[in-house]
Structures are given as C-alpha cells and as structure tokens.
Coordinates of C-alpha atoms in Angstrom, one line a residue:
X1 CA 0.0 0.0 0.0
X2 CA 1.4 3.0 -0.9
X3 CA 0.7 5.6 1.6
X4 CA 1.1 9.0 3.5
X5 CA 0.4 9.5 7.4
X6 CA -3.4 10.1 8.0
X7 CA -5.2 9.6 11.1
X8 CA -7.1 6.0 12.4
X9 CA -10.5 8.3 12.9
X10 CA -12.4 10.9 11.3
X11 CA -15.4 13.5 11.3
X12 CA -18.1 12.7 9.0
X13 CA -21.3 13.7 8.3
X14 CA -23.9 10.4 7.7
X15 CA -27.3 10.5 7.0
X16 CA -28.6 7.1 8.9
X17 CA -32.5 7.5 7.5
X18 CA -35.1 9.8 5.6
X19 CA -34.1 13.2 7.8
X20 CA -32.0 11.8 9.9
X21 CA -28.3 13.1 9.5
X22 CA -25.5 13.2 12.5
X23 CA -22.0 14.5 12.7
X24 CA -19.9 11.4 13.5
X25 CA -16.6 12.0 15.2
X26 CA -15.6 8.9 15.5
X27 CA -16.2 7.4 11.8
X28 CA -13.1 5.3 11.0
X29 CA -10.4 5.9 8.4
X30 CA -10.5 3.0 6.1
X31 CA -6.7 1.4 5.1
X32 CA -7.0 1.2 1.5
X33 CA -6.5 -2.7 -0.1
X34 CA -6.5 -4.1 -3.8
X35 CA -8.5 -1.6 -5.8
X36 CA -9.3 0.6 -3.4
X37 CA -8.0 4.8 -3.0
X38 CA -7.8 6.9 -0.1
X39 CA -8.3 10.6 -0.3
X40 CA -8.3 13.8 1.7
X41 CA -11.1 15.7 1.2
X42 CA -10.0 19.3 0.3
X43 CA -13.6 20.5 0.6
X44 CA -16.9 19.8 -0.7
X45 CA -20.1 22.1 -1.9
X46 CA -23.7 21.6 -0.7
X47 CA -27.0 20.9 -3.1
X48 CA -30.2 20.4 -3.3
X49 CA -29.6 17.2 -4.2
X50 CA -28.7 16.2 -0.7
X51 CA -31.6 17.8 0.4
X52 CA -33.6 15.4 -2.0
X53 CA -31.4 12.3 -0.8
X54 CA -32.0 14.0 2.9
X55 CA -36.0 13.7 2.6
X56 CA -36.0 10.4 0.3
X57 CA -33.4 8.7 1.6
X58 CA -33.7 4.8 0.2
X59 CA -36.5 5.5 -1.9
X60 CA -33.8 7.8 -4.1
X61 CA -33.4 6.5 -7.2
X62 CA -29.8 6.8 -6.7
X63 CA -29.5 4.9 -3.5
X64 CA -30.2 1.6 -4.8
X65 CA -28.4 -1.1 -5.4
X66 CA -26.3 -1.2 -9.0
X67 CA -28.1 -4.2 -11.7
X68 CA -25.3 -3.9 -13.9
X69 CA -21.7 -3.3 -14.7
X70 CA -20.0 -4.9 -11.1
X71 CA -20.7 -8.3 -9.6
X72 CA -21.7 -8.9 -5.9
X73 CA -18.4 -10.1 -5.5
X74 CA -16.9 -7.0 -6.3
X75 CA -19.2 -4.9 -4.6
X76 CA -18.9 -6.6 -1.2
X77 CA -15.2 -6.0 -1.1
X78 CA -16.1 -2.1 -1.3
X79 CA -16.8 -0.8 1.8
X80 CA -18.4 2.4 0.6
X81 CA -21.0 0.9 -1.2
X82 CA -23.7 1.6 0.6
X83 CA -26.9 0.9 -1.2
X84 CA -30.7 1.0 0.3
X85 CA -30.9 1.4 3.9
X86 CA -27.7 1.8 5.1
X87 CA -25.9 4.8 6.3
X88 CA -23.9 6.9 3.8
X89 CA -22.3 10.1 3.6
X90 CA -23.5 12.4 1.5
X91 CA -21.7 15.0 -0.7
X92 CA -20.6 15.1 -4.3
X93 CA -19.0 18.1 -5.3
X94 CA -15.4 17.5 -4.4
X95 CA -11.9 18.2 -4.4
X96 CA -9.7 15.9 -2.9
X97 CA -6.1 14.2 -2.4
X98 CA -5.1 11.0 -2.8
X99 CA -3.0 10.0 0.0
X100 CA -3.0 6.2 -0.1
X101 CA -3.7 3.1 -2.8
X102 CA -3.9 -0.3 -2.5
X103 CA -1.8 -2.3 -4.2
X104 CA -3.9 -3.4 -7.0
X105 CA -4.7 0.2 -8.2
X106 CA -3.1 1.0 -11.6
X107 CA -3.9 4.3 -13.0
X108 CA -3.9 6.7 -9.9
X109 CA -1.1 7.7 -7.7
X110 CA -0.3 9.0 -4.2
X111 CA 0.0 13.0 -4.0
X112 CA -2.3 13.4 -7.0
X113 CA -5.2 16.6 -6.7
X114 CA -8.0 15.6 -8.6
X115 CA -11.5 16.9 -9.2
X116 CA -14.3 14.4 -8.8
X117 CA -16.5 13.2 -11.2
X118 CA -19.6 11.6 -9.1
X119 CA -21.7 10.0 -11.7
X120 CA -21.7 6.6 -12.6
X121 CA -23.4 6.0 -15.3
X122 CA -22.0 2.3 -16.5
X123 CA -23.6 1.1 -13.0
X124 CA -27.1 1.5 -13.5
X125 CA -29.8 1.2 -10.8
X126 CA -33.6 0.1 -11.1
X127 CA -34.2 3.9 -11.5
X128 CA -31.0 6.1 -12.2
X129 CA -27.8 5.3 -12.0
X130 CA -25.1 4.9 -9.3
X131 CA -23.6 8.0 -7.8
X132 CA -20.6 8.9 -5.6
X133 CA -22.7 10.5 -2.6
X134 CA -25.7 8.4 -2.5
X135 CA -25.2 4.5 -3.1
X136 CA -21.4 5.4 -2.6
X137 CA -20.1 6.8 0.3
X138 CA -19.6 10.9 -0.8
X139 CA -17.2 13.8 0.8
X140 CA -18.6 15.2 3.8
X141 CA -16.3 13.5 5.9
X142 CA -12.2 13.9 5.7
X143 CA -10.9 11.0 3.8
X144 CA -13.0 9.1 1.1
X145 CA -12.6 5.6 0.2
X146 CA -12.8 5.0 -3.7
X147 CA -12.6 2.1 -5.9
X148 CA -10.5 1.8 -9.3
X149 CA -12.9 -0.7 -10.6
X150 CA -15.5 2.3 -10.0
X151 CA -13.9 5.0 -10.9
X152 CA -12.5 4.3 -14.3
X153 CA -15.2 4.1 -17.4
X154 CA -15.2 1.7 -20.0
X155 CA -13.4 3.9 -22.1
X156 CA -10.4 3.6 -19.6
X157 CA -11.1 7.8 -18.3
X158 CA -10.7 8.8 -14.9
X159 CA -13.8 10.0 -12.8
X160 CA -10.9 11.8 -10.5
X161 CA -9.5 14.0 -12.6
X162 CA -6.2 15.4 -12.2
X163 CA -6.3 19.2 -11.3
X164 CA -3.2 21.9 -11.1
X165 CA -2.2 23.4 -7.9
X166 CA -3.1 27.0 -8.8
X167 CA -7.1 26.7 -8.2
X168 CA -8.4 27.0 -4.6
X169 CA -10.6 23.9 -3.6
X170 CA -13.4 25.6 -3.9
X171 CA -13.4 26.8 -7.5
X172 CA -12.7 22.9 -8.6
X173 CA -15.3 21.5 -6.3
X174 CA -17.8 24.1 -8.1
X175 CA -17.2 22.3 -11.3
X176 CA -19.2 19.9 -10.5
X177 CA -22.5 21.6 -10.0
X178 CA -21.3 24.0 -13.5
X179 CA -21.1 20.7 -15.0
X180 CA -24.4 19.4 -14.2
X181 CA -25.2 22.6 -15.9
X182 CA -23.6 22.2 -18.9
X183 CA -24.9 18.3 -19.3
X184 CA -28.2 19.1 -19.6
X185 CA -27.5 21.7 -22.9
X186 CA -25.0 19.7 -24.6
X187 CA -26.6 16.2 -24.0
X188 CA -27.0 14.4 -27.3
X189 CA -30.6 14.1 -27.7
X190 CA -32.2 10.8 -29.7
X191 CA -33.9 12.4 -32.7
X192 CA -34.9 8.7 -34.8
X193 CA -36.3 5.6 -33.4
X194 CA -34.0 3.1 -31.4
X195 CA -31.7 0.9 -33.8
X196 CA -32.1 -3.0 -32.5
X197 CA -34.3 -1.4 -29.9
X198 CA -38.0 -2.7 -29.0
X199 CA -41.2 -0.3 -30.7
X200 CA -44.7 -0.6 -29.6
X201 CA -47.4 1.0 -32.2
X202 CA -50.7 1.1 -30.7
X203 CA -53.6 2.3 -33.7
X204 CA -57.0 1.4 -34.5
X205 CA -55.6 -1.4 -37.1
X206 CA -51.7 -1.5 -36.2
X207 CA -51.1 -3.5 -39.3
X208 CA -51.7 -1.0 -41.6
X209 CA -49.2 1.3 -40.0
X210 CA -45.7 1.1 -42.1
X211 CA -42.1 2.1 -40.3
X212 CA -40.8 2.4 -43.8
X213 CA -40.0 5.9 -43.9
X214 CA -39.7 6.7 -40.5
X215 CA -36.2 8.2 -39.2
X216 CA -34.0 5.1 -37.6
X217 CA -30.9 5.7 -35.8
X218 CA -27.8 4.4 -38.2
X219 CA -27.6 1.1 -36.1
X220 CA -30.4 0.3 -38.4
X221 CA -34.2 -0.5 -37.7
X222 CA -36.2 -1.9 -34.4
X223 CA -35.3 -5.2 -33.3
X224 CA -38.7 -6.2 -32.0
X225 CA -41.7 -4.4 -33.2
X226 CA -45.3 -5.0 -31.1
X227 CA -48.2 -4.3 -32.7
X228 CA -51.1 -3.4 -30.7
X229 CA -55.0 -1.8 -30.8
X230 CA -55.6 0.8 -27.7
X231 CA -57.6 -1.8 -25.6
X232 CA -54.5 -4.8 -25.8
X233 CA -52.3 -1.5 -24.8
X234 CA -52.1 -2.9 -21.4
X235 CA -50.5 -6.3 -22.1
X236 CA -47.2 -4.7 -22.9
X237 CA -45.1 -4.8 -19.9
X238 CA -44.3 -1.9 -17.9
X239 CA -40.8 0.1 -19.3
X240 CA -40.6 -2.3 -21.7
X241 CA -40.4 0.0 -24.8
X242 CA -37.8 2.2 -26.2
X243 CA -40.2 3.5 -28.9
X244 CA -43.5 3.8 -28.8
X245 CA -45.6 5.0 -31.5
X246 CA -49.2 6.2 -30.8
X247 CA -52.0 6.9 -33.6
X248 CA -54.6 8.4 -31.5
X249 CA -56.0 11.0 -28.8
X250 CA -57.7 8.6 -26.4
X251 CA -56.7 10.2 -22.3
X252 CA -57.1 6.7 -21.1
X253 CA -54.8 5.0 -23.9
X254 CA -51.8 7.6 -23.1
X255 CA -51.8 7.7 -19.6
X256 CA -51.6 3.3 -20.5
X257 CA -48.6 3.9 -23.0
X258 CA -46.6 6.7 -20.4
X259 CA -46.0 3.5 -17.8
X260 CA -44.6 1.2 -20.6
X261 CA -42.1 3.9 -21.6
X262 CA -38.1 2.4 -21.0
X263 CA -35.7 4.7 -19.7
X264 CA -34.4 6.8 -22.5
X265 CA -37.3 6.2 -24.2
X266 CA -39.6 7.9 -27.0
X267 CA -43.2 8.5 -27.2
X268 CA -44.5 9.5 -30.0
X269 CA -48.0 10.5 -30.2
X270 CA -49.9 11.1 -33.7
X271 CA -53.1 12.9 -33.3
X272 CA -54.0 13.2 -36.8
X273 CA -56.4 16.1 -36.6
X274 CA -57.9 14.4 -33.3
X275 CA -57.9 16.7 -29.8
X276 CA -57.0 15.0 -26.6
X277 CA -59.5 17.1 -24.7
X278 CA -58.4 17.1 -21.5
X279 CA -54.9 17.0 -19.6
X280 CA -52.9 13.9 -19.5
X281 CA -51.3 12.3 -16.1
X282 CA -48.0 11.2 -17.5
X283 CA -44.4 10.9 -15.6
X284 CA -42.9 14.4 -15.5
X285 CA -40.2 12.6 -12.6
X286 CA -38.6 10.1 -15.5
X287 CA -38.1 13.1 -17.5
X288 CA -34.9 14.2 -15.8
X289 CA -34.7 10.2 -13.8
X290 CA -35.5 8.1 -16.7
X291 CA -34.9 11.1 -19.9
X292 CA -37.9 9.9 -21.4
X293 CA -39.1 11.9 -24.3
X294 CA -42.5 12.9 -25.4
X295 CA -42.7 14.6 -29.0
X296 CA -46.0 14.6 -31.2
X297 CA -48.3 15.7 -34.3
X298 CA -51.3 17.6 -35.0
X299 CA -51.2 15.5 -38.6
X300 CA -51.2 11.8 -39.4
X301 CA -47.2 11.5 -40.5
X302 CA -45.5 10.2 -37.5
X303 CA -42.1 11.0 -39.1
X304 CA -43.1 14.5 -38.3
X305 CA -42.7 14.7 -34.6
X306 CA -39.0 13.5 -34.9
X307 CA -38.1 17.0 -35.9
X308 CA -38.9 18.8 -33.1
X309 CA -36.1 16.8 -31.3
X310 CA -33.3 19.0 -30.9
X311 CA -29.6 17.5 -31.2
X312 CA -29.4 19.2 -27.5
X313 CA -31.0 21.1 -25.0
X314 CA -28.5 24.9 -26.1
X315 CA -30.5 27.8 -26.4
X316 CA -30.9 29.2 -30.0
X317 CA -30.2 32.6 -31.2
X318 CA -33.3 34.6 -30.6
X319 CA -34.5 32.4 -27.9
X320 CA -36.2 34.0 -25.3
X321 CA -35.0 32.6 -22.1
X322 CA -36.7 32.4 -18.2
X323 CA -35.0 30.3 -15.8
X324 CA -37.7 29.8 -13.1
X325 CA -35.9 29.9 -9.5
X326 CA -33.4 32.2 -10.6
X327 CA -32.6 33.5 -7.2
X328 CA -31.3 29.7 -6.3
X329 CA -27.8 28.4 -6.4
X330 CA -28.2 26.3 -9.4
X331 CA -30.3 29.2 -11.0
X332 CA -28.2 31.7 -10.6
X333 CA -25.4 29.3 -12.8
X334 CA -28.3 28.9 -15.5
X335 CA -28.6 32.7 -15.9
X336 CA -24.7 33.4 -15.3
X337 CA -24.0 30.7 -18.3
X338 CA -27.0 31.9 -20.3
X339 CA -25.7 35.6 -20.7
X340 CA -22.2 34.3 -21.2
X341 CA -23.1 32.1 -23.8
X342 CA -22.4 34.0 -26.5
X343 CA -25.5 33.5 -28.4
X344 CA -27.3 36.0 -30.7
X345 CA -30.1 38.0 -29.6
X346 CA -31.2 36.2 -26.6
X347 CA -33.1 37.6 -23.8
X348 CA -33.2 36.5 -20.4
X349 CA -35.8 36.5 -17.3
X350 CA -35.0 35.3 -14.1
X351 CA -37.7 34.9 -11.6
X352 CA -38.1 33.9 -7.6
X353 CA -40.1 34.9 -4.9
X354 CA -37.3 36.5 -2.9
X355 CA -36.2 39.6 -2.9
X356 CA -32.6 39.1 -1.4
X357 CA -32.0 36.5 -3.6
X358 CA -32.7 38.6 -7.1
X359 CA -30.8 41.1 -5.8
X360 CA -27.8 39.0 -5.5
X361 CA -28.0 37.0 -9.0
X362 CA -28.7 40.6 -10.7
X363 CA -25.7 41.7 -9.0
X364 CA -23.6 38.7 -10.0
X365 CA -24.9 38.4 -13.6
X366 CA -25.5 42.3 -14.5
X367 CA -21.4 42.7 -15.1
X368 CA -22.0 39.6 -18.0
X369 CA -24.9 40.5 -19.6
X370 CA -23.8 44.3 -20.0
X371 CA -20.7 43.1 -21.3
X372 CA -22.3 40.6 -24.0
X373 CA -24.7 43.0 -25.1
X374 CA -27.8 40.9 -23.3
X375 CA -31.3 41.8 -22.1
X376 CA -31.7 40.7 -19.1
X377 CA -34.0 41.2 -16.3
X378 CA -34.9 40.0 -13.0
X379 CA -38.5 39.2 -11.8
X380 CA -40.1 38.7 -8.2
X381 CA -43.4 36.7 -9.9
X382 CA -45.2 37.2 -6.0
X383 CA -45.1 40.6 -6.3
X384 CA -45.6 40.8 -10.5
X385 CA -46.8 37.7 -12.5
X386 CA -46.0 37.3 -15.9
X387 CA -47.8 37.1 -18.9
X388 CA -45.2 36.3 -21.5
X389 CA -44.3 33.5 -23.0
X390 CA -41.3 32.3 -23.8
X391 CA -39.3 29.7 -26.2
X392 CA -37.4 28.6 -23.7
X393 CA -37.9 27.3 -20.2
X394 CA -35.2 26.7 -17.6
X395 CA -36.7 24.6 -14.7
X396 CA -35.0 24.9 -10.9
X397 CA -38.0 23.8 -8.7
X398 CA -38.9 20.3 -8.9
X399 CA -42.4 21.1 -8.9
X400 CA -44.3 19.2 -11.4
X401 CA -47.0 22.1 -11.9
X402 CA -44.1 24.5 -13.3
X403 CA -44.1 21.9 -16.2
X404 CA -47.6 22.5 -17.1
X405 CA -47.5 26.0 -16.9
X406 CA -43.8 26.6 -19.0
X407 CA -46.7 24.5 -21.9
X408 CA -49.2 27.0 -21.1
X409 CA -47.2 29.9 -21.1
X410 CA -44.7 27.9 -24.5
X411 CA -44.3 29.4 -27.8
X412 CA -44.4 27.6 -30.8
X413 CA -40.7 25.1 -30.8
X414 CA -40.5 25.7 -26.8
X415 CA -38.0 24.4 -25.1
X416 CA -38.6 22.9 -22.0
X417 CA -35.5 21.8 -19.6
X418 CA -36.3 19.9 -16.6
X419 CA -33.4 20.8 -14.8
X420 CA -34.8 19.9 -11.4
X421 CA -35.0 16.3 -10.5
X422 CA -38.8 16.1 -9.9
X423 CA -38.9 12.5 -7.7
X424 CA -38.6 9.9 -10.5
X425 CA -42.3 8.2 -9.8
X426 CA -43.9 11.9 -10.1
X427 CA -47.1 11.7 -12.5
X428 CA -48.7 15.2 -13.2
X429 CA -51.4 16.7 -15.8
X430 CA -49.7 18.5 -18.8
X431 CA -51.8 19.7 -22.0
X432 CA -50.4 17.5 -24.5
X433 CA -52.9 19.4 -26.8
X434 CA -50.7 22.6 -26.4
X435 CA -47.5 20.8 -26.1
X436 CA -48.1 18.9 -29.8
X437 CA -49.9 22.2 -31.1
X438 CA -46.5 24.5 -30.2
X439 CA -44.0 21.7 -31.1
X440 CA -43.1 21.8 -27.6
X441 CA -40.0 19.7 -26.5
X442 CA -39.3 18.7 -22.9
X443 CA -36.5 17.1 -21.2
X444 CA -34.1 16.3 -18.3
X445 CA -30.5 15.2 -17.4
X446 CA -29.2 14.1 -14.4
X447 CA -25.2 14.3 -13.4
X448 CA -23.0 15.1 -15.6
X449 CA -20.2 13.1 -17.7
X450 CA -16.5 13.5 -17.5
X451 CA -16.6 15.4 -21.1
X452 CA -18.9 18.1 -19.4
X453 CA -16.6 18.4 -16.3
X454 CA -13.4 18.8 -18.7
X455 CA -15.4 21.5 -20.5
X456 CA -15.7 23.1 -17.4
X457 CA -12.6 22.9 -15.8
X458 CA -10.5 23.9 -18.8
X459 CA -13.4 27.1 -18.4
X460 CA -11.9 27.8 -14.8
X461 CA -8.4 26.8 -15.7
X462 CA -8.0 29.5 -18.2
X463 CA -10.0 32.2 -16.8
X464 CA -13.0 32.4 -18.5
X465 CA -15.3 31.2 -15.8
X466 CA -14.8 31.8 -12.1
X467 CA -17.1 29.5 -10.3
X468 CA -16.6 30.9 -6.7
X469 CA -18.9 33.4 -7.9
X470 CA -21.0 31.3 -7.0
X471 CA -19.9 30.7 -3.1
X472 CA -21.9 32.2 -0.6
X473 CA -21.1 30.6 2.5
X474 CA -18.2 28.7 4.3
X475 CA -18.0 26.0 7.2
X476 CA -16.3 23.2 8.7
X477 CA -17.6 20.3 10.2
X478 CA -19.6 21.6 13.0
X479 CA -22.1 23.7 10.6
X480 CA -22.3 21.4 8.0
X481 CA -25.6 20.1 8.9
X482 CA -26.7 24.1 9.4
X483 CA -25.7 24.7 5.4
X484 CA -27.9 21.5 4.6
X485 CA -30.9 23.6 6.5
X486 CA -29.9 26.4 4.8
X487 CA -30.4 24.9 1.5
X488 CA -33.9 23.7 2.4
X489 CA -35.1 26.8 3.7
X490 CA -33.2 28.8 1.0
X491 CA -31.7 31.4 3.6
X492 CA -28.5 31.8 1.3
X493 CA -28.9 32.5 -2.6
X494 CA -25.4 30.7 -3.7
X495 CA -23.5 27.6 -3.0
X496 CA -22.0 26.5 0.4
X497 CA -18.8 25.3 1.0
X498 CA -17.6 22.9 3.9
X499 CA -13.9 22.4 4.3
X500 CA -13.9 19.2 6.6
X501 CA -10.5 19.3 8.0
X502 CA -11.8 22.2 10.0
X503 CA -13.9 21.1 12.9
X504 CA -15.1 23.7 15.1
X505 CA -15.7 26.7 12.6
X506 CA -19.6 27.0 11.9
X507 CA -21.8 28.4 8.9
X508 CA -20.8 31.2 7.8
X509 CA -22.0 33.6 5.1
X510 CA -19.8 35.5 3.5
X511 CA -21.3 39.1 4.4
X512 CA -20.8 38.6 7.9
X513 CA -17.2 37.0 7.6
X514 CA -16.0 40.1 9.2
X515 CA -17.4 39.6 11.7
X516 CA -15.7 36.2 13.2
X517 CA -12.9 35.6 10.4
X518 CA -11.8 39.7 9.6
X519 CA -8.4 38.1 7.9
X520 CA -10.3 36.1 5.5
X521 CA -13.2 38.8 5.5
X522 CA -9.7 41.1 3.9
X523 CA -9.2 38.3 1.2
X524 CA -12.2 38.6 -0.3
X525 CA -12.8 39.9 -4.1
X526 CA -15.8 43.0 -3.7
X527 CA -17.3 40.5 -1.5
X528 CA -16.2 37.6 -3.8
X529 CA -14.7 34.2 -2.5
X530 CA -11.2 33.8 -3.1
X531 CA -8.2 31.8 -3.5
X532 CA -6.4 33.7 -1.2
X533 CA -9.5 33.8 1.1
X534 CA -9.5 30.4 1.4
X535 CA -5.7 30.2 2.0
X536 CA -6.2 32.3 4.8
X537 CA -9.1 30.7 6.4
X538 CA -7.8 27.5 6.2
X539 CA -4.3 29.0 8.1
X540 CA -6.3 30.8 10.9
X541 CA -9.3 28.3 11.5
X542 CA -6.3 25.3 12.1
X543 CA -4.3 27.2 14.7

C-alpha cells in the first residue's frame, strides 16, 4: 500500500434515515487494499440534491443497489457501497487528495489533486444510475474511500480528474455543479427511433401502419416491433419499450402507454387532426430520472414529430430565455451561463419569490450581460406575474405544476429543460394538446459526464469562468448540517462550501465573515470568495 500519514479516525457527516443526519466524530479511516484509493477531502459544496437524498433517503433512485456493470463479489469488497438502507455520507462536489492506494490500483497515484466526477453511469440502478454521494459513500467527511474498478469508465477515463495546484478547492469542487449545468445543454438528444431497440405501435388497425419511412438511428431498424389496438395496450409490460408509437388522442390509452415507456425512451404520439380534450397524467419525474421523451403531431405523419427533437438542450439565437428559480444556487449558474453564452439575440428573465435573492444574482450576472450585449432582467413573480411566454424554459423547482404552466405559457418550438429532479415516480397533468400544437420539446439530465466536467474545468483553468462566484457561505464540520438547513429553507442565494479538515468553525455567510474571520473577510474579491480567502481561512481556523 502506498501511503502518507493520516489519522485512524475521522469526522463525517452520515445521513442514517429519511431526515436523519449526525455528525460522526468517531467514523473510522479505512486502510486502502487491492482496488481501493484513499483521499483527503480538500472541501466539498452543498446541493439540493442532498436535500432530496435527505428527505428520500432509500427510496432515491440513486441509493439503490447497482443491476449492472459490477458483480456482488466485487461490490462486497467495497466498503463504501452503501446501497438501500444503510448509512452513507453524502456529498458530491469535491476536491480531494489522494493519500494512499492499495496495491492493485493501476492508474492513480499517491500525491495526485483531482476533481471528482460523481456520476456513474456504466452502473445502473432500477431507476438512475449509481452516484458517488448516495449508493457510494460521498465527501462530507475527511478521507474518502474509492474504488479503481469504479472509478475508471469503459473507455479507460478517470472519474478523478487530475487538477493543477493553482485553483483554490473551492473553485474545482464548483465544477461539478457547472457541470451538471452544462450536461443538460450539450446532451446528445435521440432524434430517430431506437436501432435494435424494441417499438410498440398502438392504432385502431396496427397493421396497416408502415415504419418504412420513419427516421431510424444508423444502427439500423427496431429489433422487436409489437403491434397493438388501444384496448390490448395494457398487455405490454411496464418500461418495456424504447419507442413507442401512438396513432390516437384517447386520455385513457396515453396515460396506459406513459407507464410502458423504457428509460431513455420515446413516445411519439400522432393525433391526426384528433384533440386529446383534457390533460394527460404522465411521468414528469422520469423526464430528468428516466430522460424519457415525449414529442408529437397535430397530422397523421409520425415522421413529423421526430423534428422537433433538438440534437441538444442549447439555447438558440433569438431564444427567449426564463430560468424559473433564478434566485437559487443552481439558478443563478443557468442565468450566469446563459448571458455568457455567447448566443445572438437572446433575452433572459430570471424569476423567484425572494427579494434578497434577485438582488444577488442581478448583482452577479448584471457585469455579463452588459458586457455581451444581453437583455436581461430579474423578476419577483409574488409581487408581478408574468404574462409572456417564452421559447425557452429553464426549470430549478422540482415542482411538477411549473411543467404545465412553461406548456401553457410555451411558444411555438419551446424548449422545456427539466433541470430539477422532480422524484422519478412523479405523475402530473400536462396539456399534450398545447404541447403537440407549439412543437413543444421537454426534457431532463441528471449528473454530468467526464466530457462536461473537462469542458468546465479547462473554463476555470484559463479564466474564463470563475465559479466561486457562486460561493456564498463557508463551514467546517460543525455547521455542516446548518448549510444543509440552509439549503432547504433557501436562507443563502449561492453555494455552500464545507472544508472538513476544520472542525469547530460553523456556517458562515460570506457578508458577515468580518465579523468572526476579519483576515479572511480582507481576502475577499468585492465580497467575492477567493483563492487567497481560502488560503487564509484554512491558516487561521487550524491554529
């Protein structure tokens, strides 16, 4: 075992049940063996997402156990994998230090600072996939135990990525959440039917309906194709179908066909001049869970639909933007990267129902947008509702009504990204009527992928994106468990960052660091967080 002196015991933070977290400061340090890696924790942001994993707890989708990719054998020599019910420490955007490595471990060495890449997407679950943080032990504790046979893909890339010394911790561990950002606009979308994959078509007389014609992926065609009429719909077993092809406006028939949609899946519904009528009840959760698709046509040519399928989720010149929750941490990153993105004639609306919170994104974004020549505005929709509508909806509540109302309030080729992780078995109305009238296009990503942190990082690295302007808060250890509060009860408008080496120093936000840290207050950038900041916190709060 290669190796560097760490201690026997550590502080962690474990959540041991649905709302149940406590600070352990006992929690063992694990000796590294065979596969496994050992790393100091540098520091680690909060998100929502713990929050979720806080309320849910095994019922995540994330926290169950892995179907594919690793056999039980393999998982029961990893000590961090901690699927269902047991305890696990949460916490996925990370910057750490290897310090030790068994002696089976190949690609990674002792010494090496690396950025973490937490999703894992080649170990599936029954609903998600696998994720450092959830089903694997995460970073709110001091030292991490990893596992090479985990943390390599099957293209042979790192999920620890090797960063330079000249970043603080903070702006690396901030990647991550950028990232999760950037995944869900440059995610290749599916725009043909599955090649080798299984399609249902459900019509009045299925055998008269010909796929000759219809866009296939360049695999080739369907390997199974199921013909059925509406009322044999419900013979076709649940998430059993990558395609699905609908001729029809029957309520009933969809809300049938929505629960025999795979993961990843397509429905594509055909109303040939028909009217639904009413509002559907379909999975808006396995949107962002599950990235199922629904796409559709007024007319009879189900070839149609497939072009309202963007190749991703970017905004398009012209597009006019609202990123609903705007005020939040992951809203105020939408907003910061849509005025930054260099795209022609855009607009942008941010709204919340916080005062404080607007204030601080306008503050943050106002420099960006000015400089790119971009219309923005911020919007408190308590105080003045809207009645525009928009091509181009940005998500950061998982609250399945904002779904229906971004179709209400669509116009025609709307975007619609899901970017909050509404609970995967979520079922809500939405007017597929108005969604197939305006060509409307919704969707969802979860995580991110090592391509979307590299994009990021090599942002940071050369200066063209600062992520701590996104920090809003610091702690150690001992308010840790406040920072996850104030998440839930939104208190702070950006990110929080723990640094667990430090024990005894509390939440706190960066306006009243003068108060109880003046040194570090002095480091700060016109109230910005700071490599230097965080050099000198991390020297005062260890004496």
């Amino acid at each position: 075992m290669a190796t560097t002196t760490f201690p026997a015991t550590q502080h962690a933070i474990q959540l041991v049940g649905p709302g149940q977290l406590k600070l352990n400061p006992g929690k063992e340090v694990p000796r590294p063996a065979g596969h496994q890696i050992l790393a100091k924790v540098e520091c680690v942001g909060l998100c929502f997402s713990d929050l979720k994993l806080l309320k849910q707890f095994d019922q995540h989708p994330r926290k169950s156990g892995v179907i594919k990719g690793l056999d039980d054998a393999a998982l029961k020599e990893m000590p961090n994998y901690v699927p269902g019910s047991k305890p696990t420490v949460p916490g996925h955007e990370v910057t750490c230090r290897i310090v030790a490595i068994g002696d089976q471990v190949k690609h990674h060495k002792v010494g090496e600072r690396c950025l973490v890449q937490t999703d894992y997407r080649d170990l599936p679950t029954a609903g998600s996939a696998s994720a450092f943080g959830y089903n694997f032990e995460g970073a709110l504790q001091e030292y991490v135990l990893m596992d090479e046979r985990v943390v390599i893909d099957k293209s042979g890339e790192r999920f620890l990525i090797p960063v330079n010394e000249e970043l603080s911790a903070s702006a690396v561990a901030l990647v991550e959440p950028w990232a999760c950002v950037e995944d869900s606009y440059v995610n290749i979308e599916r725009q043909a039917i599955k090649a080798g994959g299984r399609l249902l078509i459900v019509a009045d007389d299925p055998t008269k309906v010909e796929i000759e014609g219809l866009p296939c992926e360049p695999g080739g065609k369907p390997g199974e194709v199921i013909r059925k009429t509406p009322a044999e719909a419900a013979s076709v077993p649940n998430e059993s179908c990558d395609d699905i092809l609908y001729f029809g406006a029957d309520k009933a028939t969809l809300e049938i066909l929505n629960d025999k949609l795979a993961g990843r899946g397509i429905i594509n519904v055909v109303l040939g001049g028909r009217k639904i009528g009413a509002p559907v009840n379909i999975g808006v959760g396995r949107v962002h869970y599950g990235m199922t698709r629904w796409v559709g046509t007024t007319g009879s040519d189900a070839a149609e639909s497939y072009q309202n399928i963007p190749l991703t989720g970017e905004i398009r010149e012209n597009d006019s933007v609202i990123v609903v929750g705007a005020g939040g941490p992951m809203g105020q990153m939408h907003v910061i990267r849509a005025v930054c993105s260099g795209i022609k004639n855009i607009a942008v609306v941010g709204t919340d129902m916080d005062d404080a919170r607007l204030a601080s994104i306008q503050k943050k974004a106002e420099p960006f947008a000015s400089a790119n020549k971009v219309a923005m505005k911020m919007v408190n929709t308590a105080k003045t509702p809207l009645a525009d509508k928009f091509s181009y909806f940005a998500l950061m509540a998982p609250v399945p009504a904002l779904v229906a109302s971004s179709i209400r309030d669509s116009k025609p080729g709307c975007l619609i990204n899901l970017f909050a992780g509404i609970p995967a078995p979520t079922k809500h109305e939405l007017d597929l009527d108005t969604y197939i009238a305006n060509r409307c296009f919704m969707f969802g990503t979860s995580g991110s992928t090592i391509r979307d942190m590299k994009i990021v990082l090599q942002k940071v690295t050369t200066g063209q994106l600062n992520t701590n302007c996104s920090v809003d808060a610091i702690s150690g250890m001992a308010g840790a468990t406040d920072g996850i509060a104030a998440v839930e009860n939104r208190t702070l408008a950006g990110k929080i960052i723990v640094y667990p080496m430090l024990h005894e120093v509390g939440l706190v936000p960066l306006v009243d660091l003068h108060k109880s840290l003046p040194t570090v207050a002095a480091k700060l950038d016109n109230g910005q967080w700071t490599r230097a900041a965080e050099q000198e916190l991390l020297r005062v709060a260890a004496k």
